[in-house]
C-alpha cells in the first residue's frame, strides 16, 4: 500500500525522512500540500516582479561573491542560472547510498517548499517525482560548495 505525504515544509519528522529514504518503489508518494503550493507561488511571483522591475537583488539578477555589485541583464539571467548550477555540480569521492541520496533530495525539497526561496514549484514537483519514481542521481560525498536557498 502506498503512503502519501503532503509536504508543507514543516510537517515531516526525522522518522518520516528515514521511512521515505528507505521506501521501496511504490511504497510512498510525495506531494506538495496545496497551502504550501500557494505560498511557493506567491514567493515565486515576488522574484518574477523583481526581474520585471529590474531592481538589483543578490542571487536573482546580480553576480555572486566579488561580482555581487554587477547587475545581470534580464536576457542573460537564464545563462546565469545555468552557470551557477555548473559551478556547484563538482564533486569527488564515493557516491552516497540510495537512501542517503533520497534523504538529501527530500530534505532539500522540504526546505524549498516553505516558500522562502522564490523557486519555481515545478522544480520541486520534479524533485518529488524523482523520489516517487525511484530516480536517484549519483551524488559524490565531497562537493565543491554548499547550497543556499
Short mmCIF file of N, CA and C in Angstrom, two decimals:
data_model
loop_
_atom_site.label_atom_id
_atom_site.label_comp_id
_atom_site.label_asym_id
_atom_site.label_seq_id
_atom_site.Cartn_x
_atom_site.Cartn_y
_atom_site.Cartn_z
N UNK A 1 0.84 -1.19 0.00
CA UNK A 1 0.00 0.00 0.00
C UNK A 1 0.88 1.25 0.00
N UNK A 2 0.49 2.23 -0.77
CA UNK A 2 1.25 3.47 -0.90
C UNK A 2 0.84 4.46 0.18
N UNK A 3 1.84 5.01 0.87
CA UNK A 3 1.58 6.05 1.86
C UNK A 3 1.88 7.40 1.21
N UNK A 4 0.91 8.31 1.28
CA UNK A 4 1.07 9.64 0.68
C UNK A 4 1.45 10.65 1.76
N UNK A 5 2.44 11.45 1.43
CA UNK A 5 2.87 12.55 2.30
C UNK A 5 2.61 13.85 1.54
N UNK A 6 1.85 14.75 2.15
CA UNK A 6 1.67 16.09 1.59
C UNK A 6 2.60 17.03 2.36
N UNK A 7 3.63 17.46 1.69
CA UNK A 7 4.67 18.24 2.35
C UNK A 7 4.30 19.71 2.45
N UNK A 8 4.51 20.26 3.64
CA UNK A 8 4.27 21.68 3.88
C UNK A 8 5.57 22.46 4.11
N UNK A 9 6.66 21.73 4.27
CA UNK A 9 7.92 22.35 4.61
C UNK A 9 8.22 22.29 6.08
N UNK A 10 7.21 21.93 6.88
CA UNK A 10 7.41 21.87 8.34
C UNK A 10 6.80 20.63 8.98
N UNK A 11 6.20 19.77 8.20
CA UNK A 11 5.41 18.70 8.81
C UNK A 11 6.04 17.31 8.78
N UNK A 12 7.24 17.16 8.26
CA UNK A 12 7.81 15.82 8.30
C UNK A 12 8.81 15.70 9.44
N UNK A 13 8.88 14.52 9.99
CA UNK A 13 9.77 14.23 11.11
C UNK A 13 11.00 13.49 10.61
N UNK A 14 11.98 13.33 11.49
CA UNK A 14 13.14 12.53 11.13
C UNK A 14 12.73 11.09 10.83
N UNK A 15 11.74 10.60 11.54
CA UNK A 15 11.23 9.25 11.27
C UNK A 15 10.63 9.20 9.86
N UNK A 16 9.89 10.24 9.47
CA UNK A 16 9.34 10.29 8.11
C UNK A 16 10.46 10.29 7.07
N UNK A 17 11.50 11.08 7.31
CA UNK A 17 12.63 11.14 6.38
C UNK A 17 13.24 9.75 6.22
N UNK A 18 13.45 9.07 7.33
CA UNK A 18 14.01 7.72 7.28
C UNK A 18 13.09 6.76 6.54
N UNK A 19 11.79 6.83 6.81
CA UNK A 19 10.83 5.94 6.14
C UNK A 19 10.79 6.19 4.64
N UNK A 20 10.81 7.46 4.25
CA UNK A 20 10.77 7.80 2.82
C UNK A 20 12.08 7.41 2.15
N UNK A 21 13.19 7.69 2.81
CA UNK A 21 14.51 7.36 2.24
C UNK A 21 14.66 5.86 2.02
N UNK A 22 14.11 5.07 2.91
CA UNK A 22 14.25 3.62 2.83
C UNK A 22 13.12 2.93 2.08
N UNK A 23 12.12 3.69 1.65
CA UNK A 23 10.96 3.09 0.97
C UNK A 23 11.37 2.49 -0.36
N UNK A 24 10.70 1.42 -0.69
CA UNK A 24 10.87 0.77 -2.00
C UNK A 24 9.93 1.42 -3.00
N UNK A 25 10.21 1.25 -4.29
CA UNK A 25 9.34 1.84 -5.31
C UNK A 25 7.87 1.50 -5.07
N UNK A 26 7.04 2.55 -5.11
CA UNK A 26 5.60 2.38 -4.94
C UNK A 26 5.11 2.44 -3.50
N UNK A 27 6.02 2.47 -2.53
CA UNK A 27 5.60 2.49 -1.13
C UNK A 27 5.21 3.87 -0.62
N UNK A 28 5.77 4.92 -1.22
CA UNK A 28 5.45 6.29 -0.79
C UNK A 28 5.16 7.16 -2.01
N UNK A 29 4.35 8.17 -1.76
CA UNK A 29 4.08 9.19 -2.78
C UNK A 29 4.19 10.54 -2.09
N UNK A 30 5.01 11.41 -2.66
CA UNK A 30 5.21 12.74 -2.10
C UNK A 30 4.50 13.77 -2.95
N UNK A 31 3.81 14.68 -2.28
CA UNK A 31 3.07 15.76 -2.94
C UNK A 31 3.33 17.06 -2.20
N UNK A 32 3.13 18.16 -2.89
CA UNK A 32 3.18 19.48 -2.25
C UNK A 32 1.78 19.78 -1.73
N UNK A 33 1.67 20.10 -0.45
CA UNK A 33 0.38 20.47 0.14
C UNK A 33 -0.13 21.73 -0.57
N UNK A 34 -1.43 21.80 -0.85
CA UNK A 34 -1.98 22.97 -1.56
C UNK A 34 -1.65 24.31 -0.89
N UNK A 35 -1.65 24.37 0.43
CA UNK A 35 -1.31 25.63 1.11
C UNK A 35 0.15 26.01 0.86
N UNK A 36 1.02 25.01 0.86
CA UNK A 36 2.44 25.26 0.60
C UNK A 36 2.64 25.68 -0.85
N UNK A 37 1.89 25.07 -1.75
CA UNK A 37 1.97 25.44 -3.17
C UNK A 37 1.58 26.91 -3.37
N UNK A 38 0.53 27.33 -2.69
CA UNK A 38 0.10 28.74 -2.78
C UNK A 38 1.19 29.67 -2.27
N UNK A 39 1.83 29.28 -1.17
CA UNK A 39 2.90 30.09 -0.60
C UNK A 39 4.10 30.14 -1.56
N UNK A 40 4.41 29.01 -2.18
CA UNK A 40 5.51 28.96 -3.15
C UNK A 40 5.21 29.84 -4.36
N UNK A 41 3.99 29.78 -4.84
CA UNK A 41 3.60 30.60 -6.00
C UNK A 41 3.71 32.08 -5.68
N UNK A 42 3.31 32.46 -4.48
CA UNK A 42 3.40 33.86 -4.06
C UNK A 42 4.87 34.30 -4.00
N UNK A 43 5.71 33.46 -3.44
CA UNK A 43 7.14 33.76 -3.36
C UNK A 43 7.76 33.84 -4.75
N UNK A 44 7.36 32.94 -5.62
CA UNK A 44 7.87 32.94 -6.99
C UNK A 44 7.49 34.23 -7.70
N UNK A 45 6.27 34.70 -7.46
CA UNK A 45 5.81 35.94 -8.09
C UNK A 45 6.65 37.13 -7.64
N UNK A 46 7.09 37.13 -6.39
CA UNK A 46 7.97 38.20 -5.90
C UNK A 46 9.25 38.24 -6.74
N UNK A 47 9.83 37.07 -6.99
CA UNK A 47 11.04 37.00 -7.81
C UNK A 47 10.77 37.51 -9.22
N UNK A 48 9.69 37.06 -9.81
CA UNK A 48 9.35 37.50 -11.18
C UNK A 48 9.13 39.00 -11.24
N UNK A 49 8.51 39.57 -10.20
CA UNK A 49 8.29 41.02 -10.16
C UNK A 49 9.62 41.77 -10.05
N UNK A 50 10.55 41.24 -9.27
CA UNK A 50 11.87 41.86 -9.14
C UNK A 50 12.56 41.90 -10.50
N UNK A 51 12.51 40.78 -11.19
CA UNK A 51 13.14 40.70 -12.51
C UNK A 51 12.47 41.68 -13.47
N UNK A 52 11.15 41.71 -13.45
CA UNK A 52 10.41 42.60 -14.35
C UNK A 52 10.76 44.07 -14.11
N UNK A 53 10.89 44.45 -12.83
CA UNK A 53 11.20 45.84 -12.49
C UNK A 53 12.67 46.18 -12.68
N UNK A 54 13.51 45.16 -12.80
CA UNK A 54 14.94 45.41 -12.98
C UNK A 54 15.66 45.84 -11.72
N UNK A 55 15.03 45.65 -10.58
CA UNK A 55 15.65 46.01 -9.31
C UNK A 55 16.76 45.01 -9.00
N UNK A 56 17.99 45.47 -8.74
CA UNK A 56 19.07 44.52 -8.46
C UNK A 56 18.90 43.86 -7.09
N UNK A 57 18.86 42.54 -7.09
CA UNK A 57 18.75 41.77 -5.85
C UNK A 57 19.73 40.61 -5.93
N UNK A 58 20.60 40.51 -4.94
CA UNK A 58 21.62 39.47 -4.91
C UNK A 58 20.99 38.08 -5.06
N UNK A 59 21.59 37.28 -5.91
CA UNK A 59 21.12 35.92 -6.10
C UNK A 59 20.02 35.79 -7.13
N UNK A 60 19.46 36.91 -7.55
CA UNK A 60 18.39 36.87 -8.56
C UNK A 60 18.91 37.44 -9.87
N UNK A 61 19.43 38.66 -9.81
CA UNK A 61 19.88 39.30 -11.05
C UNK A 61 21.19 40.06 -10.88
N UNK A 62 22.03 39.54 -9.99
CA UNK A 62 23.38 40.09 -9.83
C UNK A 62 24.38 38.94 -9.93
N UNK A 63 25.65 39.33 -10.04
CA UNK A 63 26.70 38.33 -9.96
C UNK A 63 26.79 37.82 -8.52
N UNK A 64 27.74 36.94 -8.29
CA UNK A 64 27.88 36.33 -6.96
C UNK A 64 29.27 36.63 -6.41
N UNK A 65 29.38 36.60 -5.09
CA UNK A 65 30.67 36.84 -4.45
C UNK A 65 31.21 38.22 -4.79
N UNK A 66 32.43 38.25 -5.34
CA UNK A 66 33.07 39.53 -5.68
C UNK A 66 32.32 40.28 -6.77
N UNK A 67 31.46 39.59 -7.51
CA UNK A 67 30.69 40.23 -8.58
C UNK A 67 29.27 40.60 -8.15
N UNK A 68 29.05 40.64 -6.85
CA UNK A 68 27.71 40.91 -6.32
C UNK A 68 27.16 42.27 -6.75
N UNK A 69 28.02 43.22 -7.01
CA UNK A 69 27.54 44.56 -7.40
C UNK A 69 27.27 44.67 -8.90
N UNK A 70 27.57 43.63 -9.66
CA UNK A 70 27.33 43.65 -11.11
C UNK A 70 25.93 43.14 -11.40
N UNK A 71 25.10 44.03 -11.94
CA UNK A 71 23.74 43.62 -12.30
C UNK A 71 23.77 42.88 -13.63
N UNK A 72 23.00 41.81 -13.71
CA UNK A 72 22.92 40.98 -14.91
C UNK A 72 21.67 41.36 -15.69
N UNK A 73 21.82 41.55 -16.99
CA UNK A 73 20.68 41.91 -17.85
C UNK A 73 19.66 40.77 -17.87
N UNK A 74 18.39 41.13 -17.96
CA UNK A 74 17.32 40.12 -17.96
C UNK A 74 17.54 39.03 -18.99
N UNK A 75 18.03 39.42 -20.17
CA UNK A 75 18.21 38.41 -21.22
C UNK A 75 19.35 37.43 -20.91
N UNK A 76 20.17 37.74 -19.89
CA UNK A 76 21.28 36.87 -19.51
C UNK A 76 21.01 36.06 -18.24
N UNK A 77 19.82 36.22 -17.65
CA UNK A 77 19.53 35.56 -16.38
C UNK A 77 19.47 34.04 -16.49
N UNK A 78 18.93 33.54 -17.58
CA UNK A 78 18.88 32.08 -17.75
C UNK A 78 20.30 31.51 -17.80
N UNK A 79 21.18 32.17 -18.52
CA UNK A 79 22.57 31.71 -18.60
C UNK A 79 23.24 31.80 -17.23
N UNK A 80 22.94 32.85 -16.47
CA UNK A 80 23.47 33.00 -15.12
C UNK A 80 23.09 31.79 -14.27
N UNK A 81 21.84 31.36 -14.37
CA UNK A 81 21.38 30.21 -13.59
C UNK A 81 22.08 28.92 -14.02
N UNK A 82 22.25 28.73 -15.33
CA UNK A 82 22.99 27.56 -15.81
C UNK A 82 24.43 27.58 -15.29
N UNK A 83 25.06 28.75 -15.35
CA UNK A 83 26.43 28.86 -14.87
C UNK A 83 26.52 28.56 -13.38
N UNK A 84 25.54 29.01 -12.62
CA UNK A 84 25.53 28.75 -11.18
C UNK A 84 25.43 27.25 -10.91
N UNK A 85 24.55 26.58 -11.63
CA UNK A 85 24.40 25.13 -11.47
C UNK A 85 25.72 24.44 -11.82
N UNK A 86 26.32 24.82 -12.92
CA UNK A 86 27.58 24.20 -13.34
C UNK A 86 28.68 24.41 -12.29
N UNK A 87 28.70 25.57 -11.67
CA UNK A 87 29.74 25.84 -10.68
C UNK A 87 29.54 25.04 -9.39
N UNK A 88 28.33 24.55 -9.19
CA UNK A 88 28.03 23.78 -7.98
C UNK A 88 28.03 22.27 -8.20
N UNK A 89 28.13 21.82 -9.41
CA UNK A 89 27.95 20.38 -9.65
C UNK A 89 29.27 19.64 -9.80
N UNK A 90 30.23 20.02 -9.00
CA UNK A 90 31.52 19.35 -8.98
C UNK A 90 31.62 18.58 -7.68
N UNK A 91 32.03 17.34 -7.78
CA UNK A 91 32.19 16.54 -6.58
C UNK A 91 33.15 15.40 -6.81
N UNK A 92 33.64 14.85 -5.72
CA UNK A 92 34.57 13.72 -5.79
C UNK A 92 34.21 12.73 -4.69
N UNK A 93 34.83 11.59 -4.77
CA UNK A 93 34.66 10.59 -3.73
C UNK A 93 33.57 9.59 -4.06
N UNK A 94 33.36 8.71 -3.13
CA UNK A 94 32.35 7.67 -3.26
C UNK A 94 30.96 8.31 -3.31
N UNK A 95 30.07 7.69 -4.04
CA UNK A 95 28.69 8.19 -4.12
C UNK A 95 27.93 7.84 -2.85
N UNK A 96 27.04 8.75 -2.45
CA UNK A 96 26.15 8.45 -1.34
C UNK A 96 25.26 7.27 -1.71
N UNK A 97 24.80 6.57 -0.71
CA UNK A 97 23.88 5.45 -0.93
C UNK A 97 22.54 5.97 -1.45
N UNK A 98 21.75 5.06 -1.98
CA UNK A 98 20.40 5.38 -2.46
C UNK A 98 19.61 6.06 -1.35
N UNK A 99 19.67 5.51 -0.15
CA UNK A 99 18.88 6.02 0.97
C UNK A 99 19.32 7.42 1.37
N UNK A 100 20.62 7.65 1.44
CA UNK A 100 21.12 8.98 1.80
C UNK A 100 20.76 9.98 0.70
N UNK A 101 20.90 9.57 -0.55
CA UNK A 101 20.53 10.44 -1.68
C UNK A 101 19.06 10.84 -1.59
N UNK A 102 18.19 9.89 -1.31
CA UNK A 102 16.76 10.18 -1.19
C UNK A 102 16.49 11.12 -0.02
N UNK A 103 17.19 10.93 1.09
CA UNK A 103 17.03 11.81 2.25
C UNK A 103 17.49 13.23 1.92
N UNK A 104 18.58 13.34 1.17
CA UNK A 104 19.08 14.66 0.75
C UNK A 104 18.05 15.36 -0.14
N UNK A 105 17.54 14.64 -1.14
CA UNK A 105 16.56 15.24 -2.05
C UNK A 105 15.30 15.65 -1.30
N UNK A 106 14.83 14.79 -0.40
CA UNK A 106 13.63 15.10 0.38
C UNK A 106 13.86 16.32 1.26
N UNK A 107 15.00 16.37 1.93
CA UNK A 107 15.30 17.50 2.82
C UNK A 107 15.37 18.80 2.04
N UNK A 108 15.99 18.76 0.86
CA UNK A 108 16.09 19.96 0.03
C UNK A 108 14.70 20.41 -0.42
N UNK A 109 13.91 19.46 -0.91
CA UNK A 109 12.55 19.79 -1.36
C UNK A 109 11.74 20.35 -0.22
N UNK A 110 11.82 19.71 0.94
CA UNK A 110 11.03 20.14 2.09
C UNK A 110 11.40 21.56 2.52
N UNK A 111 12.67 21.88 2.46
CA UNK A 111 13.12 23.23 2.80
C UNK A 111 12.56 24.25 1.80
N UNK A 112 12.67 23.94 0.52
CA UNK A 112 12.21 24.88 -0.52
C UNK A 112 10.69 25.02 -0.55
N UNK A 113 9.98 23.99 -0.12
CA UNK A 113 8.52 24.02 -0.09
C UNK A 113 8.00 25.07 0.90
N UNK A 114 8.83 25.50 1.82
CA UNK A 114 8.40 26.52 2.78
C UNK A 114 8.05 27.83 2.10
N UNK A 115 8.54 28.04 0.89
CA UNK A 115 8.15 29.23 0.14
C UNK A 115 8.94 30.48 0.43
N UNK A 116 10.18 30.33 0.88
CA UNK A 116 11.01 31.50 1.17
C UNK A 116 12.06 31.77 0.10
N UNK A 117 12.18 30.89 -0.88
CA UNK A 117 13.28 30.99 -1.85
C UNK A 117 12.87 31.52 -3.21
N UNK A 118 11.60 31.54 -3.52
CA UNK A 118 11.16 32.01 -4.82
C UNK A 118 11.38 31.00 -5.93
N UNK A 119 11.70 29.78 -5.56
CA UNK A 119 11.94 28.74 -6.56
C UNK A 119 10.62 28.35 -7.22
N UNK A 120 10.70 27.98 -8.48
CA UNK A 120 9.51 27.56 -9.22
C UNK A 120 8.96 26.26 -8.64
N UNK A 121 7.66 26.20 -8.34
CA UNK A 121 7.07 24.97 -7.81
C UNK A 121 7.30 23.76 -8.72
N UNK A 122 7.42 24.01 -10.02
CA UNK A 122 7.64 22.90 -10.96
C UNK A 122 8.97 22.20 -10.69
N UNK A 123 9.95 22.94 -10.25
CA UNK A 123 11.25 22.34 -9.93
C UNK A 123 11.11 21.38 -8.75
N UNK A 124 10.38 21.81 -7.74
CA UNK A 124 10.19 20.96 -6.56
C UNK A 124 9.33 19.76 -6.91
N UNK A 125 8.31 19.97 -7.73
CA UNK A 125 7.47 18.85 -8.15
C UNK A 125 8.31 17.80 -8.88
N UNK A 126 9.23 18.26 -9.71
CA UNK A 126 10.11 17.33 -10.43
C UNK A 126 10.99 16.55 -9.46
N UNK A 127 11.53 17.24 -8.47
CA UNK A 127 12.35 16.58 -7.45
C UNK A 127 11.55 15.51 -6.71
N UNK A 128 10.31 15.83 -6.36
CA UNK A 128 9.45 14.85 -5.69
C UNK A 128 9.13 13.68 -6.61
N UNK A 129 8.94 13.95 -7.89
CA UNK A 129 8.68 12.86 -8.84
C UNK A 129 9.88 11.94 -8.97
N UNK A 130 11.08 12.50 -8.89
CA UNK A 130 12.28 11.65 -8.88
C UNK A 130 12.20 10.67 -7.71
N UNK A 131 11.87 11.18 -6.54
CA UNK A 131 11.76 10.31 -5.36
C UNK A 131 10.62 9.31 -5.56
N UNK A 132 9.48 9.80 -6.01
CA UNK A 132 8.31 8.92 -6.20
C UNK A 132 8.61 7.78 -7.17
N UNK A 133 9.42 8.04 -8.19
CA UNK A 133 9.70 7.03 -9.22
C UNK A 133 11.06 6.36 -9.04
N UNK A 134 11.66 6.56 -7.86
CA UNK A 134 12.93 5.91 -7.52
C UNK A 134 14.04 6.27 -8.51
N UNK A 135 14.06 7.52 -8.95
CA UNK A 135 15.14 8.02 -9.81
C UNK A 135 16.11 8.78 -8.93
N UNK A 136 17.27 8.19 -8.72
CA UNK A 136 18.21 8.72 -7.75
C UNK A 136 19.51 9.12 -8.43
N UNK A 137 19.85 10.41 -8.39
CA UNK A 137 21.11 10.84 -9.01
C UNK A 137 22.31 10.30 -8.24
N UNK A 138 23.44 10.30 -8.89
CA UNK A 138 24.69 9.95 -8.21
C UNK A 138 25.20 11.24 -7.58
N UNK A 139 25.32 11.24 -6.26
CA UNK A 139 25.81 12.41 -5.53
C UNK A 139 27.11 12.03 -4.83
N UNK A 140 28.24 12.64 -5.25
CA UNK A 140 29.50 12.35 -4.59
C UNK A 140 29.48 12.85 -3.14
N UNK A 141 30.21 12.14 -2.28
CA UNK A 141 30.23 12.50 -0.86
C UNK A 141 30.90 13.84 -0.59
N UNK A 142 31.80 14.26 -1.46
CA UNK A 142 32.50 15.53 -1.27
C UNK A 142 32.20 16.45 -2.45
N UNK A 143 31.69 17.65 -2.12
CA UNK A 143 31.33 18.60 -3.17
C UNK A 143 32.18 19.84 -3.10
N UNK A 144 31.91 20.77 -4.02
CA UNK A 144 32.73 21.97 -4.12
C UNK A 144 32.29 23.06 -3.15
N UNK A 145 30.99 23.29 -3.06
CA UNK A 145 30.47 24.35 -2.19
C UNK A 145 29.14 23.91 -1.62
N UNK A 146 28.68 24.60 -0.60
CA UNK A 146 27.37 24.32 -0.03
C UNK A 146 26.26 24.90 -0.89
N UNK A 147 25.06 24.58 -0.52
CA UNK A 147 23.89 25.09 -1.25
C UNK A 147 23.24 26.19 -0.43
N UNK A 148 22.55 27.07 -1.12
CA UNK A 148 21.80 28.11 -0.44
C UNK A 148 20.37 28.05 -0.91
N UNK A 149 19.56 28.90 -0.36
CA UNK A 149 18.17 28.93 -0.82
C UNK A 149 17.27 28.43 0.22
#
